[in-house]
Amino acid sequence: MQIAVLAGGVGGSRFVQGVRRAYPDATVTVIVNTADDITLHGLHISPDLDTMMYSLGGGIDPERGWGRAEETWRVGGELAAYGVEPSWFGLGDLDLATHLVRTQMLDAGYPLSTVTQALCTRWLRDADQRAQPVQLVPMTDDRVETHVVIDDPAAASGRRAVHFQEYWVKLHAEPEARQVLQVGIDKCRPAPGVLEAISTAELVLLAPSNPVVSIGPVLGVPGITAAIRAAKAPVVGFSGIIGGAPVLGMAHRLLPAIGVDVDAGSVGLHYGARPADGVLDAWIVDTADAGALPRLREHGLIAASTDLIMSEPAATADFIQHGVKLATE
Ligand code: GDP
Ligand code: FO1
Ligand code: CA
């Protein structure tokens, strides 16, 4: 069985671990958001790709959910001692090696998808003793960056745009997000293998990742939404919003900026049903959001509620199988 998953970082990687558990023999391709990417200290950092790679490869710091386990911060300390900015983005010593390798390979002319494959050789080849390791593919090899427009009384326009990482990490998503822009999205192309993974899949899954800054950019890559609409496989999405709030993170600070209410039903309708120009066949919400089911069904979606907390891969596998069964029977 071939499965294509659209995903971001922390939520996406927990979900993919559930996919692995639910379909141990499947070929799984994860199309990962790269609009969180940022260049700092001359290094190309791909947070969602790295979170996915370290998580599936057993190298993630489980408490933070990003970066390496048993990390040390000596290089960052030295940069701070030189007064080098930005000091608000923590780059651990072990993690820095990944960014050094990635940047060197990019500078040598390799595309991000090839670099990702090379990095994953270390992390995923024997990760779970499967014949077929998970394949991580960036949504695009081209540069795309999420920027968030916030109020700034000092600016002539009264507003300014900051990189998503500045909004998320430095500003803790506290300023009102007036607009979320994916700079470069219009002109980017899907990375090699992305459209093929979708068109040949027997199952397409949308992880419960952030709808605005994780799934949003992936669907925004020209050609990806059309490929999902045309896919022969059932397309099943899972809500990361439970009881009117994200399970973790700050998606509630960004959804209003794209005009979507912070509730599971509204996110499902935002993705929409395939017959109504959307991308989903089925939308699975938590039991706390069962009240949204009639509205979702009215809009042509197969909809169901179940426990969507990804406490461990087995629990995630259970709700994935449940959702897929509904969409396919
Ligand atoms: P990021 O890129 O690291 O921000 O991670 P993702 O975008 O992949 O995932 C973040 C989203 O995952 C958040 O909006 C969360 O609400 C959602 N999420 C995290 N844990 C859970 C969980 O246990 N269950 C569900 N349904 N969603 C979750
Ligand atoms: N998140 C933080 O809250 N603070 C950090 O200093 C930080 C550094 C960092 C370095 C590498 C990396 O791959 C991720 C990192 N993250 C950090 C997580 C990241 O900023 C965001 O959570 C994601 O981009 C949202 O998906
Ligand atoms: Ca992300």
Short mmCIF file of C-alpha atoms and ligand atoms in Angstrom, two decimals:
data_model
loop_
_atom_site.label_atom_id
_atom_site.label_comp_id
_atom_site.label_asym_id
_atom_site.label_seq_id
_atom_site.Cartn_x
_atom_site.Cartn_y
_atom_site.Cartn_z
CA MET A 1 0.00 0.00 0.00
CA GLN A 2 1.21 3.51 -0.82
CA ILE A 3 0.34 6.36 1.53
CA ALA A 4 0.99 10.09 1.08
CA VAL A 5 0.83 12.32 4.17
CA LEU A 6 0.80 16.14 4.27
CA ALA A 7 2.41 17.35 7.48
CA GLY A 8 4.22 19.99 9.53
CA GLY A 9 6.58 19.37 12.44
CA VAL A 10 5.60 18.24 15.94
CA GLY A 11 1.95 17.28 15.29
CA GLY A 12 2.88 15.91 11.88
CA SER A 13 5.62 13.66 13.22
CA ARG A 14 3.42 12.20 15.96
CA PHE A 15 0.82 11.50 13.31
CA VAL A 16 3.31 9.78 10.99
CA GLN A 17 4.41 7.53 13.85
CA GLY A 18 0.75 6.49 14.10
CA VAL A 19 0.59 5.89 10.34
CA ARG A 20 3.63 3.60 10.64
CA ARG A 21 1.96 1.68 13.44
CA ALA A 22 -1.35 1.39 11.57
CA TYR A 23 0.18 0.33 8.23
CA PRO A 24 3.50 -1.39 9.02
CA ASP A 25 4.04 -2.63 5.47
CA ALA A 26 3.03 0.51 3.61
CA THR A 27 5.30 2.77 1.60
CA VAL A 28 4.85 6.14 3.31
CA THR A 29 5.83 9.43 1.68
CA VAL A 30 5.53 12.51 3.87
CA ILE A 31 5.23 15.84 2.07
CA VAL A 32 6.62 18.26 4.62
CA ASN A 33 6.05 21.99 5.02
CA THR A 34 9.15 24.09 4.35
CA ALA A 35 7.62 27.56 4.77
CA ASP A 36 8.96 27.70 8.38
CA ASP A 37 12.47 27.62 6.93
CA ILE A 38 14.82 30.43 7.85
CA THR A 39 18.42 31.40 7.14
CA LEU A 40 20.34 32.39 10.27
CA HIS A 41 24.11 32.81 10.71
CA GLY A 42 24.37 31.84 7.04
CA LEU A 43 22.74 28.47 7.73
CA HIS A 44 19.62 27.04 6.12
CA ILE A 45 17.32 25.76 8.88
CA SER A 46 14.31 23.57 8.03
CA PRO A 47 12.46 23.14 11.33
CA ASP A 48 9.59 20.91 10.16
CA LEU A 49 11.83 18.61 8.11
CA ASP A 50 14.23 18.30 11.04
CA THR A 51 11.47 17.72 13.60
CA MET A 52 10.09 14.97 11.38
CA MET A 53 13.53 13.45 10.71
CA TYR A 54 14.70 13.51 14.34
CA SER A 55 11.31 12.24 15.62
CA LEU A 56 11.10 9.28 13.25
CA GLY A 57 14.81 8.56 13.71
CA GLY A 58 14.72 8.56 17.53
CA GLY A 59 16.86 11.70 17.92
CA ILE A 60 14.25 14.26 18.96
CA ASP A 61 14.19 15.99 22.34
CA PRO A 62 10.89 14.62 23.68
CA GLU A 63 10.18 17.52 26.07
CA ARG A 64 10.72 20.38 23.63
CA GLY A 65 9.36 18.46 20.66
CA TRP A 66 12.03 20.06 18.39
CA GLY A 67 15.81 19.81 18.23
CA ARG A 68 18.06 17.02 19.46
CA ALA A 69 17.91 14.99 22.65
CA GLU A 70 20.86 15.50 25.01
CA GLU A 71 21.60 18.78 23.26
CA THR A 72 24.24 21.25 24.43
CA TRP A 73 24.28 24.97 23.64
CA ARG A 74 27.94 25.99 23.65
CA VAL A 75 28.10 27.46 20.14
CA GLY A 76 24.98 29.55 20.83
CA GLY A 77 26.63 30.81 24.01
CA GLU A 78 29.70 31.88 22.05
CA LEU A 79 27.59 33.65 19.40
CA ALA A 80 25.79 35.52 22.18
CA ALA A 81 29.16 36.46 23.72
CA TYR A 82 30.08 38.07 20.39
CA GLY A 83 26.74 39.92 20.46
CA VAL A 84 25.61 38.19 17.28
CA GLU A 85 21.87 38.34 16.66
CA PRO A 86 19.37 36.80 16.61
CA SER A 87 19.80 35.45 20.12
CA TRP A 88 16.12 34.48 20.42
CA PHE A 89 16.45 31.38 18.19
CA GLY A 90 18.16 28.50 19.96
CA LEU A 91 20.53 26.49 17.81
CA GLY A 92 21.97 23.54 19.70
CA ASP A 93 25.44 22.15 19.01
CA LEU A 94 24.18 18.79 17.68
CA ASP A 95 21.43 20.44 15.64
CA LEU A 96 23.95 22.85 14.13
CA ALA A 97 25.71 19.94 12.43
CA THR A 98 22.51 19.22 10.48
CA HIS A 99 22.29 22.84 9.34
CA LEU A 100 25.96 22.88 8.37
CA VAL A 101 25.58 19.75 6.21
CA ARG A 102 22.34 21.02 4.67
CA THR A 103 23.81 24.44 3.86
CA GLN A 104 27.01 23.00 2.40
CA MET A 105 25.06 20.68 0.12
CA LEU A 106 22.68 23.47 -0.95
CA ASP A 107 25.67 25.74 -1.65
CA ALA A 108 27.19 22.94 -3.73
CA GLY A 109 24.05 23.02 -5.88
CA TYR A 110 22.01 20.10 -4.59
CA PRO A 111 18.27 20.76 -4.25
CA LEU A 112 16.67 20.59 -0.80
CA SER A 113 14.90 17.31 -1.69
CA THR A 114 18.23 15.61 -2.43
CA VAL A 115 19.80 17.09 0.70
CA THR A 116 16.86 15.84 2.76
CA GLN A 117 17.27 12.34 1.34
CA ALA A 118 20.97 12.43 2.22
CA LEU A 119 20.30 13.59 5.80
CA CYS A 120 17.59 10.95 6.18
CA THR A 121 19.98 8.18 5.17
CA ARG A 122 21.51 8.59 8.60
CA TRP A 123 18.25 8.90 10.55
CA LEU A 124 15.67 6.78 8.78
CA ARG A 125 17.42 3.95 6.97
CA ASP A 126 17.22 1.49 9.85
CA ALA A 127 14.99 3.51 12.13
CA ASP A 128 12.34 0.88 12.70
CA GLN A 129 13.78 -2.15 10.96
CA ARG A 130 11.32 -1.84 8.11
CA ALA A 131 12.25 -2.84 4.59
CA GLN A 132 10.86 0.49 3.45
CA PRO A 133 11.87 3.60 5.42
CA VAL A 134 9.53 6.58 5.49
CA GLN A 135 10.41 8.97 2.69
CA LEU A 136 10.50 12.65 3.63
CA VAL A 137 10.02 15.07 0.76
CA PRO A 138 10.01 18.85 1.15
CA MET A 139 6.90 20.41 -0.42
CA THR A 140 9.20 22.39 -2.72
CA ASP A 141 12.89 22.86 -3.46
CA ASP A 142 12.25 26.57 -3.95
CA ARG A 143 12.44 29.24 -1.28
CA VAL A 144 9.11 29.90 0.42
CA GLU A 145 8.84 31.76 3.74
CA THR A 146 5.85 32.44 5.94
CA HIS A 147 5.71 36.06 7.08
CA VAL A 148 3.18 37.45 9.55
CA VAL A 149 1.91 41.02 9.30
CA ILE A 150 1.53 42.70 12.70
CA ASP A 151 0.74 46.23 13.89
CA ASP A 152 3.68 48.61 14.27
CA PRO A 153 2.79 52.19 15.14
CA ALA A 154 6.39 53.26 14.31
CA ALA A 155 6.09 52.11 10.68
CA ALA A 156 4.78 54.51 8.04
CA SER A 157 2.05 52.03 7.09
CA GLY A 158 1.29 51.21 10.74
CA ARG A 159 2.20 47.61 10.06
CA ARG A 160 5.21 45.44 9.39
CA ALA A 161 5.85 41.86 8.34
CA VAL A 162 8.04 39.57 10.43
CA HIS A 163 9.35 36.12 9.60
CA PHE A 164 7.15 33.37 11.03
CA GLN A 165 9.96 32.27 13.39
CA GLU A 166 10.21 35.79 14.80
CA TYR A 167 6.44 35.86 15.32
CA TRP A 168 6.39 32.37 16.88
CA VAL A 169 9.58 32.19 18.90
CA LYS A 170 10.50 35.80 19.71
CA LEU A 171 7.04 37.34 19.92
CA HIS A 172 5.28 34.16 21.22
CA ALA A 173 2.44 34.83 18.76
CA GLU A 174 1.28 37.63 21.09
CA PRO A 175 0.71 40.43 18.53
CA GLU A 176 -2.51 40.13 16.54
CA ALA A 177 -1.73 38.44 13.22
CA ARG A 178 -3.27 40.76 10.60
CA GLN A 179 -2.19 38.70 7.61
CA VAL A 180 -0.20 35.54 6.98
CA LEU A 181 1.83 35.57 3.76
CA GLN A 182 3.68 32.72 2.13
CA VAL A 183 6.36 34.66 0.32
CA GLY A 184 7.42 32.88 -2.88
CA ILE A 185 4.55 30.38 -2.92
CA ASP A 186 3.08 31.53 -6.26
CA LYS A 187 6.24 30.83 -8.19
CA CYS A 188 7.46 27.70 -6.41
CA ARG A 189 7.23 24.23 -7.91
CA PRO A 190 6.46 20.98 -6.10
CA ALA A 191 9.66 19.09 -5.27
CA PRO A 192 10.38 16.01 -7.42
CA GLY A 193 8.21 13.10 -6.31
CA VAL A 194 5.53 15.19 -4.59
CA LEU A 195 2.85 15.04 -7.30
CA GLU A 196 3.70 11.41 -8.08
CA ALA A 197 3.36 10.47 -4.40
CA ILE A 198 -0.14 11.95 -4.40
CA SER A 199 -1.29 10.53 -7.73
CA THR A 200 -0.01 7.00 -7.06
CA ALA A 201 -1.12 6.88 -3.40
CA GLU A 202 -3.84 4.52 -2.30
CA LEU A 203 -4.46 6.74 0.68
CA VAL A 204 -3.84 10.48 1.19
CA LEU A 205 -3.82 11.76 4.77
CA LEU A 206 -3.80 15.30 6.14
CA ALA A 207 -2.09 15.27 9.55
CA PRO A 208 -3.66 17.33 12.35
CA SER A 209 -0.91 19.89 11.70
CA ASN A 210 -1.36 23.65 11.89
CA PRO A 211 -3.87 24.55 9.12
CA VAL A 212 -2.38 28.01 8.53
CA VAL A 213 1.39 27.55 8.62
CA SER A 214 1.88 23.79 8.05
CA ILE A 215 -0.88 22.31 5.86
CA GLY A 216 -1.73 25.73 4.35
CA PRO A 217 1.63 26.23 2.63
CA VAL A 218 1.75 22.62 1.37
CA LEU A 219 -1.69 23.04 -0.23
CA GLY A 220 -0.57 26.42 -1.55
CA VAL A 221 2.26 24.99 -3.67
CA PRO A 222 0.99 25.28 -7.25
CA GLY A 223 -0.16 21.86 -8.43
CA ILE A 224 -0.51 20.15 -5.04
CA THR A 225 -4.15 21.01 -4.39
CA ALA A 226 -5.05 20.04 -7.97
CA ALA A 227 -3.20 16.72 -7.54
CA ILE A 228 -5.13 15.99 -4.34
CA ARG A 229 -8.44 16.85 -6.01
CA ALA A 230 -7.58 14.47 -8.85
CA ALA A 231 -6.15 11.68 -6.66
CA LYS A 232 -7.67 8.24 -7.02
CA ALA A 233 -7.13 7.59 -3.33
CA PRO A 234 -9.49 8.59 -0.53
CA VAL A 235 -8.35 11.78 1.21
CA VAL A 236 -8.82 11.79 4.96
CA GLY A 237 -8.00 14.72 7.26
CA PHE A 238 -7.74 14.86 11.06
CA SER A 239 -8.39 17.90 13.20
CA GLY A 240 -5.64 19.41 15.32
CA ILE A 241 -8.22 21.71 16.89
CA ILE A 242 -10.07 20.05 19.75
CA GLY A 243 -12.78 21.77 21.78
CA GLY A 244 -12.03 25.13 20.18
CA ALA A 245 -8.27 25.17 20.81
CA PRO A 246 -5.11 23.61 19.36
CA VAL A 247 -3.82 20.64 21.37
CA LEU A 248 -0.43 22.36 21.40
CA GLY A 249 1.05 25.43 19.81
CA MET A 250 -0.64 28.67 18.86
CA ALA A 251 -2.75 27.92 15.78
CA HIS A 252 -5.57 29.88 17.46
CA ARG A 253 -3.50 33.06 16.95
CA LEU A 254 -3.27 32.51 13.19
CA LEU A 255 -6.61 31.02 12.11
CA PRO A 256 -8.45 34.38 12.49
CA ALA A 257 -5.95 35.96 10.07
CA ILE A 258 -7.19 33.63 7.31
CA GLY A 259 -10.83 34.12 8.31
CA VAL A 260 -11.33 30.68 9.85
CA ASP A 261 -12.93 30.22 13.28
CA VAL A 262 -10.93 28.27 15.84
CA ASP A 263 -13.05 25.15 15.82
CA ALA A 264 -12.70 21.72 14.26
CA GLY A 265 -15.78 22.07 12.05
CA SER A 266 -14.64 25.37 10.55
CA VAL A 267 -11.19 23.98 9.76
CA GLY A 268 -12.80 21.00 7.99
CA LEU A 269 -15.00 23.33 5.93
CA HIS A 270 -11.96 25.48 5.16
CA TYR A 271 -10.29 22.42 3.58
CA GLY A 272 -13.66 21.53 2.00
CA ALA A 273 -15.10 18.46 0.30
CA ARG A 274 -13.57 17.34 -3.01
CA PRO A 275 -16.88 17.55 -4.91
CA ALA A 276 -17.16 21.17 -3.70
CA ASP A 277 -13.68 22.20 -4.87
CA GLY A 278 -12.05 21.21 -1.60
CA VAL A 279 -9.42 18.58 -0.85
CA LEU A 280 -11.13 16.15 1.55
CA ASP A 281 -13.35 13.12 1.35
CA ALA A 282 -13.48 12.68 5.11
CA TRP A 283 -12.81 14.94 8.10
CA ILE A 284 -12.31 13.37 11.51
CA VAL A 285 -12.87 15.48 14.62
CA ASP A 286 -12.50 14.72 18.32
CA THR A 287 -15.48 13.46 20.35
CA ALA A 288 -15.52 16.91 22.00
CA ASP A 289 -16.50 18.32 18.59
CA ALA A 290 -19.24 15.84 17.67
CA GLY A 291 -21.62 18.82 17.45
CA ALA A 292 -19.90 19.85 14.21
CA LEU A 293 -20.78 16.61 12.37
CA PRO A 294 -24.17 17.61 10.87
CA ARG A 295 -22.73 20.82 9.39
CA LEU A 296 -19.75 18.93 7.93
CA ARG A 297 -22.05 16.30 6.37
CA GLU A 298 -24.31 19.01 4.92
CA HIS A 299 -21.24 20.24 3.05
CA GLY A 300 -20.58 16.86 1.48
CA LEU A 301 -17.92 15.53 3.85
CA ILE A 302 -17.82 12.10 5.42
CA ALA A 303 -17.41 13.12 9.05
CA ALA A 304 -16.91 11.26 12.30
CA SER A 305 -15.78 11.92 15.84
CA THR A 306 -13.37 9.87 17.88
CA ASP A 307 -10.60 10.38 20.46
CA LEU A 308 -7.90 12.32 18.58
CA ILE A 309 -5.27 12.68 21.29
CA MET A 310 -1.92 11.33 20.03
CA SER A 311 -0.77 10.09 23.44
CA GLU A 312 1.23 7.26 21.85
CA PRO A 313 1.58 5.77 18.35
CA ALA A 314 -0.90 2.97 19.12
CA ALA A 315 -3.64 5.48 20.04
CA THR A 316 -2.89 7.51 16.91
CA ALA A 317 -2.94 4.34 14.79
CA ASP A 318 -6.39 3.50 16.18
CA PHE A 319 -7.96 6.79 15.16
CA ILE A 320 -6.27 6.74 11.76
CA GLN A 321 -7.64 3.26 11.01
CA HIS A 322 -11.06 4.32 12.25
CA GLY A 323 -11.11 7.38 9.98
CA VAL A 324 -9.84 5.51 6.95
CA LYS A 325 -12.39 2.72 7.41
CA LEU A 326 -15.20 5.27 7.42
CA ALA A 327 -13.90 6.96 4.30
CA THR A 328 -13.53 3.73 2.37
CA GLU A 329 -16.53 1.62 3.33
P1 GDP B 1 4.62 22.29 14.12
O1 GDP B 1 4.99 22.42 12.68
O2 GDP B 1 5.75 21.83 14.96
O3 GDP B 1 3.91 23.48 14.66
O4 GDP B 1 3.61 21.08 14.16
P2 GDP B 1 2.38 20.73 13.21
O5 GDP B 1 1.91 21.90 12.44
O6 GDP B 1 2.71 19.48 12.48
O7 GDP B 1 1.34 20.34 14.30
C1 GDP B 1 0.86 21.29 15.20
C2 GDP B 1 -0.60 21.02 15.40
O8 GDP B 1 -0.75 19.67 15.87
C3 GDP B 1 -1.21 21.91 16.44
O9 GDP B 1 -2.12 22.83 15.86
C4 GDP B 1 -1.88 20.95 17.41
O10 GDP B 1 -3.17 21.31 17.76
C5 GDP B 1 -1.86 19.60 16.70
N1 GDP B 1 -1.69 18.54 17.66
C6 GDP B 1 -0.66 18.37 18.51
N2 GDP B 1 -0.86 17.28 19.29
C7 GDP B 1 -2.05 16.77 18.92
C8 GDP B 1 -2.82 15.64 19.35
O11 GDP B 1 -2.47 14.89 20.26
N3 GDP B 1 -4.01 15.42 18.70
C9 GDP B 1 -4.45 16.24 17.69
N4 GDP B 1 -5.61 15.93 17.12
N5 GDP B 1 -3.75 17.30 17.28
C10 GDP B 1 -2.57 17.56 17.88
N1 FO1 B 2 11.25 26.88 18.95
C1 FO1 B 2 11.32 27.73 19.99
O1 FO1 B 2 10.31 27.98 20.63
N2 FO1 B 2 12.50 28.34 20.33
C2 FO1 B 2 13.65 28.09 19.66
O2 FO1 B 2 14.68 28.65 20.02
C3 FO1 B 2 13.60 27.16 18.56
C4 FO1 B 2 14.73 26.81 17.84
C5 FO1 B 2 14.64 25.82 16.85
C6 FO1 B 2 15.79 25.39 16.18
C7 FO1 B 2 15.70 24.40 15.21
C8 FO1 B 2 14.46 23.83 14.91
O3 FO1 B 2 14.37 22.86 14.00
C9 FO1 B 2 13.31 24.25 15.55
C10 FO1 B 2 13.40 25.25 16.53
N3 FO1 B 2 12.25 25.67 17.21
C11 FO1 B 2 12.35 26.57 18.24
C12 FO1 B 2 10.93 25.17 16.82
C13 FO1 B 2 10.33 26.00 15.67
O4 FO1 B 2 10.56 27.35 15.84
C14 FO1 B 2 8.82 26.02 15.58
O5 FO1 B 2 8.20 25.40 16.62
C15 FO1 B 2 8.37 25.48 14.30
O6 FO1 B 2 8.92 26.07 13.17
C16 FO1 B 2 6.85 25.51 14.21
O7 FO1 B 2 6.66 24.42 13.45
CA CA B 3 5.79 24.07 11.40
#
